């Protein structure tokens, strides 16, 4: 009896393990194919046949189908009758190892424009005043912009600037210029360094509506505190990127 009970328990456990391993393999394959898709490795925009992918990566056809299902759910590929699996999605690279504005970063991919939703002096919330090294309740310039690439909503930027730097921006062309360049003109010196935090957050109703994204969808939140070359903090930003349209890239060096 004990041996029989062991066999009864072992059979479903082994089946569950096989299912889990197949799902693992599908996820691993999806990661590899995603890199190929986003890197433009399929110049004609058509992925190889499922059998070819399976042979290339040493996996079953069912695993290939599961991996392609994952990429379809991300809206990177689609099934086209008579053609096969084709690339339908694209993400734009945003460098994390250089301090650049969005228009500077994506200039080769299209035209970045800004819809200025709000620009006005406000009393700095305590965390903002602290980060910008300002006296409590100091006045700062608050700017909210929807940023588009060739008309496609890409990010929602919330920016706080000290008034001595921000005041000239009230008359500047914020629709067609990065704030970074305008800050350098206002400060009379270049930007130096920035502290960044990147995490995934769920889009609130307002952000989702502005970004034309499903409510509750995950977006990339970049918090960035930028300093001038002399070390003065000058720009505190909270930027929500549509994660389905942008990918973060960088080159890191290991130092011991």
PDB file of N, CA and C in Angstrom, residues 3 30 35 37 44 75 82 138 166 171 217 221 223 245:
ATOM      1  N   UNK A   3       3.754   1.791  -1.187  1.00  0.00           N
ATOM      2  CA  UNK A   3       4.367   1.954  -2.502  1.00  0.00           C
ATOM      3  C   UNK A   3       3.333   2.434  -3.508  1.00  0.00           C
ATOM      4  N   UNK A  30      11.122  32.826 -25.282  1.00  0.00           N
ATOM      5  CA  UNK A  30      10.519  34.137 -25.547  1.00  0.00           C
ATOM      6  C   UNK A  30      11.521  35.259 -25.278  1.00  0.00           C
ATOM      7  N   UNK A  35      14.673  39.531 -27.827  1.00  0.00           N
ATOM      8  CA  UNK A  35      15.912  40.249 -28.119  1.00  0.00           C
ATOM      9  C   UNK A  35      16.143  40.336 -29.624  1.00  0.00           C
ATOM     10  N   UNK A  37      13.803  40.174 -31.996  1.00  0.00           N
ATOM     11  CA  UNK A  37      12.768  41.034 -32.588  1.00  0.00           C
ATOM     12  C   UNK A  37      13.121  42.506 -32.383  1.00  0.00           C
ATOM     13  N   UNK A  44      13.143  41.193 -42.804  1.00  0.00           N
ATOM     14  CA  UNK A  44      11.914  41.180 -43.599  1.00  0.00           C
ATOM     15  C   UNK A  44      10.675  41.251 -42.716  1.00  0.00           C
ATOM     16  N   UNK A  75       2.228  42.134 -27.802  1.00  0.00           N
ATOM     17  CA  UNK A  75       1.965  42.870 -29.040  1.00  0.00           C
ATOM     18  C   UNK A  75       3.245  43.177 -29.815  1.00  0.00           C
ATOM     19  N   UNK A  82      -1.129  32.892 -44.188  1.00  0.00           N
ATOM     20  CA  UNK A  82      -0.405  32.797 -45.437  1.00  0.00           C
ATOM     21  C   UNK A  82       1.015  33.318 -45.379  1.00  0.00           C
ATOM     22  N   UNK A 138       9.404  76.936  -0.555  1.00  0.00           N
ATOM     23  CA  UNK A 138       9.924  77.810  -1.617  1.00  0.00           C
ATOM     24  C   UNK A 138       9.099  77.623  -2.886  1.00  0.00           C
ATOM     25  N   UNK A 166      13.932  78.184 -13.495  1.00  0.00           N
ATOM     26  CA  UNK A 166      12.698  77.920 -14.230  1.00  0.00           C
ATOM     27  C   UNK A 166      12.019  79.134 -14.813  1.00  0.00           C
ATOM     28  N   UNK A 171       8.730  81.557 -20.917  1.00  0.00           N
ATOM     29  CA  UNK A 171       8.629  82.136 -22.263  1.00  0.00           C
ATOM     30  C   UNK A 171       9.356  81.294 -23.317  1.00  0.00           C
ATOM     31  N   UNK A 217      -2.277  49.329 -16.321  1.00  0.00           N
ATOM     32  CA  UNK A 217      -1.142  48.708 -17.001  1.00  0.00           C
ATOM     33  C   UNK A 217       0.166  49.157 -16.358  1.00  0.00           C
ATOM     34  N   UNK A 221       8.582  53.869 -14.375  1.00  0.00           N
ATOM     35  CA  UNK A 221       8.691  55.143 -13.672  1.00  0.00           C
ATOM     36  C   UNK A 221      10.165  55.461 -13.441  1.00  0.00           C
ATOM     37  N   UNK A 223      12.561  58.186 -11.816  1.00  0.00           N
ATOM     38  CA  UNK A 223      12.743  59.358 -10.958  1.00  0.00           C
ATOM     39  C   UNK A 223      14.184  59.831 -11.149  1.00  0.00           C
ATOM     40  N   UNK A 245       6.628  50.650 -25.384  1.00  0.00           N
ATOM     41  CA  UNK A 245       7.173  51.437 -26.481  1.00  0.00           C
ATOM     42  C   UNK A 245       8.613  51.876 -26.240  1.00  0.00           C
TER      43      UNK A 245
END
